[in-house]
CSV table of C-alpha atoms and ligand atoms in Angstrom, one decimal:
chain,number,residue,atom,x,y,z
W,261,MET,CA,0.0,0.0,0.0
W,262,ASP,CA,1.5,3.4,-1.0
W,263,ARG,CA,1.4,6.3,1.4
W,264,ARG,CA,-1.5,8.1,-0.2
W,265,THR,CA,-3.7,5.1,-0.3
W,266,PHE,CA,-2.9,4.4,3.3
W,267,ILE,CA,-3.8,8.0,4.3
W,268,THR,CA,-7.1,7.9,2.4
W,269,LYS,CA,-8.0,4.6,4.0
W,270,ALA,CA,-6.9,5.7,7.4
W,271,GLY,CA,-9.0,8.8,7.0
W,272,LEU,CA,-12.1,6.8,6.2
W,273,ALA,CA,-11.4,4.4,9.0
W,274,GLY,CA,-10.8,7.3,11.3
W,275,ALA,CA,-14.4,8.5,10.8
W,276,GLY,CA,-15.7,5.0,11.4
W,277,ALA,CA,-13.5,4.5,14.5
W,278,ALA,CA,-14.9,7.7,16.1
W,279,ALA,CA,-18.4,6.4,15.8
W,280,ALA,CA,-17.4,2.9,16.9
W,281,SER,CA,-15.6,4.1,20.0
W,282,THR,CA,-18.9,5.4,21.4
W,283,LEU,CA,-20.6,2.1,20.7
W,284,ALA,CA,-17.7,0.1,22.0
W,285,ALA,CA,-17.6,1.8,25.5
W,286,PRO,CA,-19.5,-1.0,27.3
W,287,ALA,CA,-17.2,-3.6,25.8
W,288,ILE,CA,-14.2,-1.7,27.1
W,289,ALA,CA,-15.7,-1.6,30.5
W,290,GLN,CA,-16.3,-5.4,30.3
W,291,SER,CA,-12.6,-6.0,29.5
W,292,SER,CA,-11.6,-4.5,32.8
W,293,PRO,CA,-14.0,-6.1,35.3
W,294,LYS,CA,-13.4,-5.8,39.0
W,295,ILE,CA,-11.6,-8.9,40.2
W,296,ALA,CA,-10.1,-9.6,43.6
W,297,TRP,CA,-7.7,-12.6,43.8
W,298,ARG,CA,-5.9,-14.1,46.7
W,299,CYS,CA,-2.3,-15.2,46.1
W,300,THR,CA,-0.8,-17.5,48.8
W,301,SER,CA,2.9,-17.5,49.0
W,302,SER,CA,5.0,-20.4,50.1
W,303,PHE,CA,7.4,-18.1,51.8
W,304,PRO,CA,7.5,-16.0,55.0
W,305,LYS,CA,7.7,-12.3,54.9
W,306,ALA,CA,11.2,-12.5,56.5
W,307,LEU,CA,12.5,-13.8,53.2
W,308,ASP,CA,11.8,-10.3,51.8
W,309,THR,CA,13.5,-10.8,48.5
W,310,ILE,CA,11.6,-13.9,47.6
W,311,PHE,CA,8.3,-12.9,49.2
W,312,GLY,CA,8.8,-9.5,47.7
W,313,ALA,CA,8.6,-10.9,44.1
W,314,ALA,CA,4.9,-11.8,44.6
W,315,GLU,CA,4.3,-8.3,46.1
W,316,THR,CA,6.0,-6.7,43.1
W,317,MET,CA,3.9,-8.7,40.7
W,318,ALA,CA,0.7,-7.8,42.6
W,319,LYS,CA,1.6,-4.2,42.7
W,320,TYR,CA,2.1,-3.9,38.9
W,321,VAL,CA,-1.2,-5.7,38.3
W,322,ASN,CA,-3.1,-3.6,40.8
W,323,GLU,CA,-1.7,-0.3,39.5
W,324,ALA,CA,-1.8,-1.0,35.8
W,325,SER,CA,-5.5,-2.1,36.0
W,326,ASP,CA,-6.4,1.1,37.9
W,327,GLY,CA,-7.2,-1.1,40.9
W,328,ASN,CA,-9.7,-3.2,39.0
W,329,PHE,CA,-7.6,-6.4,39.1
W,330,GLN,CA,-6.6,-6.7,42.7
W,331,ILE,CA,-4.2,-9.4,43.9
W,332,GLN,CA,-3.6,-9.7,47.6
W,333,VAL,CA,-0.5,-11.6,48.7
W,334,PHE,CA,-0.6,-13.7,51.8
W,335,ALA,CA,2.5,-15.1,53.5
W,336,ALA,CA,3.0,-18.8,54.0
W,337,ALA,CA,0.5,-20.2,56.6
W,338,GLU,CA,-1.6,-17.1,56.7
W,339,ILE,CA,-4.3,-18.8,54.7
W,340,VAL,CA,-2.6,-21.9,53.3
W,341,PRO,CA,0.5,-23.8,54.6
W,342,GLY,CA,3.6,-23.0,52.5
W,343,LEU,CA,4.0,-26.4,51.0
W,344,GLN,CA,0.4,-26.7,50.0
W,345,ALA,CA,0.2,-23.6,47.9
W,346,ALA,CA,0.1,-25.4,44.5
W,347,ASP,CA,-2.5,-27.9,45.8
W,348,ALA,CA,-4.7,-25.0,47.1
W,349,THR,CA,-4.4,-23.3,43.7
W,350,ALA,CA,-5.2,-26.4,41.7
W,351,ALA,CA,-8.3,-27.0,44.0
W,352,GLY,CA,-9.4,-23.4,43.6
W,353,THR,CA,-9.2,-22.7,47.3
W,354,VAL,CA,-7.2,-19.7,46.2
W,355,GLU,CA,-7.0,-18.2,42.7
W,356,MET,CA,-3.2,-18.3,42.7
W,357,CYS,CA,0.1,-18.9,44.6
W,358,HIS,CA,3.7,-17.9,44.5
W,359,THR,CA,5.8,-21.0,45.1
W,360,ALA,CA,8.7,-23.2,44.1
W,361,SER,CA,7.6,-26.0,41.8
W,362,TYR,CA,10.2,-28.4,43.2
W,363,TYR,CA,8.4,-28.5,46.6
W,364,TYR,CA,6.0,-30.9,45.0
W,365,TRP,CA,8.5,-33.3,43.4
W,366,GLY,CA,7.2,-36.1,45.7
W,367,LYS,CA,4.0,-36.2,43.6
W,368,ASP,CA,6.0,-36.4,40.4
W,369,PRO,CA,9.7,-35.5,39.8
W,370,SER,CA,8.6,-33.4,36.8
W,371,TRP,CA,7.7,-30.7,39.3
W,372,ALA,CA,11.4,-30.3,40.2
W,373,LEU,CA,12.2,-29.3,36.6
W,374,GLY,CA,10.2,-26.1,36.9
W,375,THR,CA,12.5,-24.8,39.6
W,376,ALA,CA,15.9,-26.4,39.6
W,377,VAL,CA,17.6,-29.8,39.6
W,378,PRO,CA,21.3,-30.5,40.4
W,379,PHE,CA,23.5,-29.2,37.5
W,380,GLY,CA,20.5,-27.9,35.6
W,381,LEU,CA,20.3,-24.5,34.0
W,382,ASN,CA,21.6,-21.3,35.6
W,383,ALA,CA,19.3,-18.3,36.1
W,384,ARG,CA,19.9,-16.7,32.7
W,385,GLN,CA,19.7,-20.0,30.9
W,386,ILE,CA,16.4,-21.1,32.5
W,387,ASN,CA,14.8,-17.8,31.5
W,388,ALA,CA,16.0,-18.3,27.9
W,389,TRP,CA,14.6,-21.8,28.0
W,390,PHE,CA,11.3,-20.7,29.6
W,391,TYR,CA,10.7,-17.7,27.2
W,392,HIS,CA,12.5,-18.7,24.0
W,393,GLY,CA,13.3,-22.4,24.3
W,394,GLY,CA,9.8,-23.9,24.6
W,395,GLY,CA,10.2,-24.2,28.4
W,396,ASN,CA,7.0,-22.4,29.4
W,397,ASP,CA,4.9,-24.4,27.0
W,398,LEU,CA,6.4,-27.7,28.2
W,399,MET,CA,6.1,-26.8,31.9
W,400,ASN,CA,2.5,-25.7,31.3
W,401,GLU,CA,1.7,-28.9,29.4
W,402,PHE,CA,2.6,-30.6,32.7
W,403,TYR,CA,1.0,-28.1,35.0
W,404,ASN,CA,-2.2,-28.0,33.0
W,405,SER,CA,-2.6,-31.7,33.7
W,406,VAL,CA,-3.2,-30.8,37.4
W,407,GLY,CA,-5.3,-27.7,36.6
W,408,ILE,CA,-2.6,-25.0,36.9
W,409,HIS,CA,-1.3,-22.3,34.5
W,410,ALA,CA,2.1,-21.1,35.6
W,411,LEU,CA,4.3,-18.1,34.9
W,412,PRO,CA,8.0,-17.8,36.0
W,413,CYS,CA,8.1,-15.2,38.7
W,414,GLY,CA,11.5,-14.8,40.4
W,415,ASN,CA,14.9,-16.4,40.6
W,416,THR,CA,17.6,-16.4,43.3
W,417,GLY,CA,20.5,-17.0,41.0
W,418,ALA,CA,23.1,-19.6,41.8
W,419,GLN,CA,22.7,-20.4,45.5
W,420,MET,CA,25.5,-21.1,48.0
W,421,GLY,CA,26.3,-24.7,48.9
W,422,GLY,CA,25.5,-24.4,52.6
W,423,TRP,CA,27.1,-24.2,56.0
W,424,TYR,CA,29.3,-27.1,57.4
W,425,ARG,CA,30.6,-27.7,60.9
W,426,LYS,CA,33.6,-29.5,59.5
W,427,GLU,CA,35.5,-29.2,56.2
W,428,ILE,CA,34.3,-31.2,53.2
W,429,ASN,CA,37.0,-32.1,50.8
W,430,THR,CA,36.2,-35.6,49.5
W,431,VAL,CA,33.2,-37.7,48.7
W,432,GLU,CA,34.1,-39.8,51.8
W,433,ASP,CA,33.5,-36.6,53.9
W,434,LEU,CA,29.9,-36.7,52.8
W,435,LYS,CA,29.2,-40.2,54.2
W,436,GLY,CA,26.8,-40.0,57.1
W,437,LEU,CA,26.7,-36.2,57.0
W,438,LYS,CA,23.4,-35.1,58.4
W,439,MET,CA,22.4,-32.2,56.3
W,440,ARG,CA,19.4,-30.0,56.0
W,441,ILE,CA,18.8,-30.1,52.3
W,442,GLY,CA,15.3,-30.2,50.9
W,443,GLY,CA,13.5,-32.1,48.2
W,444,PHE,CA,14.8,-33.5,45.0
W,445,ALA,CA,18.4,-32.4,45.7
W,446,GLY,CA,18.3,-34.3,49.0
W,447,LYS,CA,17.4,-37.5,47.0
W,448,ILE,CA,20.6,-37.1,44.9
W,449,MET,CA,22.8,-36.2,47.9
W,450,GLU,CA,21.5,-39.3,49.6
W,451,LYS,CA,23.1,-41.4,46.9
W,452,LEU,CA,26.4,-39.8,47.8
W,453,GLY,CA,26.1,-40.8,51.5
W,454,VAL,CA,24.4,-37.6,52.9
W,455,VAL,CA,21.6,-38.1,55.3
W,456,PRO,CA,19.1,-35.4,54.2
W,457,GLN,CA,17.0,-33.7,56.8
W,458,GLN,CA,13.8,-31.7,56.2
W,459,ILE,CA,13.9,-28.8,58.6
W,460,ALA,CA,11.9,-25.6,58.4
W,461,GLY,CA,13.9,-22.3,58.2
W,462,GLY,CA,13.4,-21.3,61.8
W,463,ASP,CA,14.6,-24.6,63.2
W,464,ILE,CA,17.9,-24.9,61.3
W,465,TYR,CA,20.0,-22.7,63.6
W,466,PRO,CA,19.3,-24.6,66.9
W,467,ALA,CA,19.8,-27.9,65.1
W,468,LEU,CA,23.2,-26.8,63.8
W,469,GLU,CA,24.1,-25.3,67.2
W,470,LYS,CA,23.3,-28.5,69.1
W,471,GLY,CA,25.0,-30.7,66.5
W,472,THR,CA,21.7,-32.5,65.7
W,473,ILE,CA,22.7,-31.8,62.1
W,474,ASP,CA,26.2,-31.3,60.6
W,475,ALA,CA,25.3,-29.0,57.8
W,476,ALA,CA,22.5,-26.9,56.3
W,477,GLU,CA,21.9,-25.2,53.0
W,478,TRP,CA,19.5,-22.3,52.7
W,479,VAL,CA,19.8,-19.7,50.0
W,480,GLY,CA,22.7,-17.3,49.6
W,481,PRO,CA,24.6,-14.6,51.6
W,482,TYR,CA,21.7,-12.1,52.0
W,483,ASP,CA,19.2,-14.7,53.4
W,484,ASP,CA,21.7,-16.9,55.2
W,485,GLU,CA,23.1,-13.9,57.1
W,486,LYS,CA,19.7,-13.3,58.8
W,487,LEU,CA,19.6,-16.8,60.2
W,488,GLY,CA,23.1,-16.5,61.6
W,489,PHE,CA,24.5,-19.9,60.5
W,490,TYR,CA,28.1,-18.6,60.4
W,491,LYS,CA,28.1,-18.5,64.2
W,492,VAL,CA,27.7,-22.3,64.5
W,493,ALA,CA,29.0,-23.8,61.2
W,494,LYS,CA,31.7,-21.6,59.8
W,495,TYR,CA,32.6,-23.4,56.5
W,496,TYR,CA,30.5,-21.8,53.8
W,497,ASN,CA,30.8,-24.0,50.7
W,498,TYR,CA,29.9,-23.0,47.1
W,499,PRO,CA,28.4,-23.3,44.6
W,500,GLY,CA,25.0,-24.7,45.5
W,501,PHE,CA,25.2,-27.0,42.5
W,502,TRP,CA,21.7,-28.3,43.1
W,503,GLU,CA,20.3,-24.8,42.6
W,504,GLY,CA,22.3,-23.1,39.8
W,505,GLY,CA,19.3,-20.8,39.0
W,506,PRO,CA,16.2,-21.9,40.8
W,507,ALA,CA,13.0,-20.3,39.4
W,508,LEU,CA,9.9,-19.5,41.3
W,509,HIS,CA,6.5,-19.5,39.7
W,510,ALA,CA,3.2,-17.7,40.0
W,511,MET,CA,0.7,-20.5,39.6
W,512,VAL,CA,-2.8,-19.7,38.6
W,513,ASN,CA,-5.9,-22.0,38.9
W,514,GLN,CA,-6.4,-23.1,35.2
W,515,ALA,CA,-10.1,-22.3,35.2
W,516,LYS,CA,-9.5,-18.8,36.7
W,517,TRP,CA,-6.8,-18.2,34.2
W,518,ASN,CA,-9.1,-19.1,31.3
W,519,GLU,CA,-11.8,-16.8,32.7
W,520,LEU,CA,-9.5,-13.8,32.7
W,521,PRO,CA,-10.0,-11.2,29.9
W,522,LYS,CA,-7.1,-11.2,27.5
W,523,ASN,CA,-5.8,-7.9,28.7
W,524,TYR,CA,-5.7,-9.2,32.3
W,525,GLN,CA,-3.8,-12.3,31.1
W,526,ALA,CA,-1.3,-10.0,29.4
W,527,LEU,CA,-1.0,-7.8,32.4
W,528,LEU,CA,-0.4,-10.7,34.8
W,529,THR,CA,2.1,-12.2,32.3
W,530,ALA,CA,4.0,-9.0,32.0
W,531,ALA,CA,3.9,-8.3,35.8
W,532,CYS,CA,5.4,-11.8,36.4
W,533,GLU,CA,8.2,-11.1,33.9
W,534,ALA,CA,8.9,-7.8,35.6
W,535,ALA,CA,9.0,-9.5,39.1
W,536,ASN,CA,11.2,-12.2,37.7
W,537,CYS,CA,13.8,-9.7,36.6
W,538,ASP,CA,13.4,-7.6,39.7
W,539,MET,CA,14.0,-10.4,42.2
W,540,MET,CA,17.3,-11.5,40.4
W,541,ALA,CA,18.4,-7.9,40.4
W,542,SER,CA,17.6,-7.5,44.0
W,543,TYR,CA,19.7,-10.5,45.0
W,544,ASP,CA,22.6,-9.4,42.8
W,545,ALA,CA,22.5,-6.0,44.5
W,546,LYS,CA,22.3,-7.3,48.1
W,547,ASN,CA,24.5,-10.4,48.1
W,548,PRO,CA,27.9,-8.8,47.7
W,549,ALA,CA,27.7,-6.7,50.9
W,550,ALA,CA,26.1,-9.6,52.8
W,551,LEU,CA,29.0,-11.9,51.7
W,552,ARG,CA,31.5,-9.3,53.0
W,553,ARG,CA,29.8,-9.1,56.3
W,554,LEU,CA,29.7,-12.9,56.7
W,555,VAL,CA,33.4,-13.2,56.0
W,556,ALA,CA,34.1,-10.4,58.4
W,557,GLY,CA,32.0,-12.3,61.0
W,558,GLY,CA,34.1,-15.5,60.6
W,559,ALA,CA,32.6,-17.4,57.7
W,560,VAL,CA,35.2,-19.4,55.8
W,561,LEU,CA,34.5,-19.6,52.1
W,562,LYS,CA,35.3,-23.0,50.6
W,563,PRO,CA,34.7,-24.1,47.0
W,564,PHE,CA,33.5,-27.7,46.6
W,565,SER,CA,36.3,-29.9,45.3
W,566,GLN,CA,36.2,-31.2,41.7
W,567,GLU,CA,36.0,-34.7,43.2
W,568,VAL,CA,32.7,-33.8,45.0
W,569,LEU,CA,31.3,-31.8,42.1
W,570,SER,CA,32.1,-34.6,39.6
W,571,ALA,CA,30.7,-37.3,41.7
W,572,ALA,CA,27.5,-35.3,42.3
W,573,PHE,CA,27.3,-34.5,38.5
W,574,ASP,CA,27.5,-38.2,37.5
W,575,THR,CA,25.0,-39.3,40.2
W,576,SER,CA,22.6,-36.6,39.0
W,577,ALA,CA,22.9,-37.7,35.3
W,578,ALA,CA,22.3,-41.3,36.3
W,579,THR,CA,19.3,-40.3,38.3
W,580,TYR,CA,17.7,-38.3,35.4
W,581,ALA,CA,18.3,-41.3,33.1
W,582,GLU,CA,16.7,-43.6,35.6
W,583,ILE,CA,13.6,-41.4,36.1
W,584,SER,CA,13.3,-40.9,32.4
W,585,GLY,CA,13.0,-44.6,31.9
W,586,THR,CA,9.7,-44.7,33.7
W,587,ASN,CA,8.3,-41.1,33.5
W,588,PRO,CA,7.7,-39.9,29.9
W,589,MET,CA,6.7,-36.4,31.0
W,590,PHE,CA,9.9,-36.0,33.0
W,591,LYS,CA,11.9,-37.3,30.1
W,592,LYS,CA,10.3,-34.9,27.7
W,593,ILE,CA,11.0,-31.9,29.8
W,594,TRP,CA,14.5,-33.0,31.0
W,595,ASP,CA,15.6,-33.9,27.4
W,596,SER,CA,14.6,-30.3,26.4
W,597,GLN,CA,16.5,-28.7,29.3
W,598,ALA,CA,19.6,-30.9,28.7
W,599,GLU,CA,19.6,-30.1,25.0
W,600,PHE,CA,19.3,-26.4,25.8
W,601,ARG,CA,22.0,-26.6,28.5
W,602,LYS,CA,24.5,-28.1,26.0
W,603,ASP,CA,24.2,-25.2,23.6
W,604,ALA,CA,23.8,-22.6,26.3
W,605,TYR,CA,27.3,-23.6,27.7
W,606,LEU,CA,28.7,-23.6,24.2
W,607,TRP,CA,27.8,-20.0,23.8
W,608,ALA,CA,28.5,-18.9,27.4
W,609,GLN,CA,32.1,-20.1,27.3
W,610,ILE,CA,32.8,-17.8,24.3
W,611,SER,CA,30.8,-14.8,25.6
W,612,GLU,CA,30.1,-14.3,29.3
W,613,TYR,CA,32.9,-16.6,30.5
W,614,THR,CA,35.7,-14.9,28.7
W,615,PHE,CA,34.4,-11.4,29.6
W,616,ASP,CA,33.6,-12.3,33.2
W,617,THR,CA,36.9,-14.2,33.8
W,618,PHE,CA,38.9,-11.2,32.6
W,619,MET,CA,36.8,-8.8,34.7
W,620,MET,CA,37.2,-11.1,37.8
W,621,ILE,CA,41.0,-10.9,37.4
W,622,GLN,CA,40.7,-7.1,37.4
W,623,GLN,CA,38.5,-7.3,40.5
W,624,ARG,CA,41.1,-9.5,42.3
W,625,SER,CA,43.9,-7.1,41.3
W,626,GLY,CA,41.9,-4.2,42.8
W,627,LYS,CA,41.5,-2.5,39.4
W,628,LEU,CA,37.7,-2.1,39.6
W,629,GLY,CA,38.1,0.7,42.0
N,953,LIG,CA1,18.6,-23.7,48.7
């Protein structure tokens, strides 16, 4: 279409549009109905960065809809216990939740793949997989089977590998180690000799102090500092290879999602993407100072040895192959992640790795100011 034809047609359409806009007013009102949803979080308010991602999401939805689409966020246990958030959402007890998919791995290990599995994708890669590698569609194919539509909504980035009362150097050192480590990662650590313990956040410190447990993993410097682990277990190992980039999700009851007007679906989707980015940025801004304070307080930073990492890697790979043999959905999702991971690390070793390594050397030489 040439410019003149376009202008002529636009002019004609313009006259029509003016008349139509008056007639269309009720339809516009209908597309922004007043809705009030409850979002139950799996996290306590004390984990302000993680809990805050749900609040950020809700704030954008509330404000961008002029208050017509209200989402109220409740902390874990206010209306639903933290580990039942997805069940309550699927059942329609609440319209939505903010949770970590891997909490529900006991029902089906496929749930773990939505958050993180040992040696899975890092934060940047899992977002690439979700948004541009078919990940969201695959995860939702699984979540839809239980009546949930899920949107990625937050990431902690690579976590730390936990606090240890004694030094861990070899795989032998892991044998009989009573460690607070949750879920699917605990299953894999168990194969290396660890005795995994499920302990809620508030109970970890006394258990470490009394020696009831030998080690505990939580999140990273910013969250770990608040719980004071460095006072009772000074070895702070890294990286948390079971959580290289754990993703959180906003999970919505499938029927409630389907009922939403398209503009509200778009709004919620965009708000979750914004909160996803914001939570990662918040951790990246807060962790460095927290790490400095922990080290000043006596924490001893210790990288896991290659021996431990390699043994855990091989055990993880064998576990994925084993589960894939009996669980087609797990296999379908894991194969997609593994394929994505292979190419993501091909590219990363050329791009980020080279740049970051050079910059880290400058950091160590004090040249970054
Ligand atoms: Ca963790």
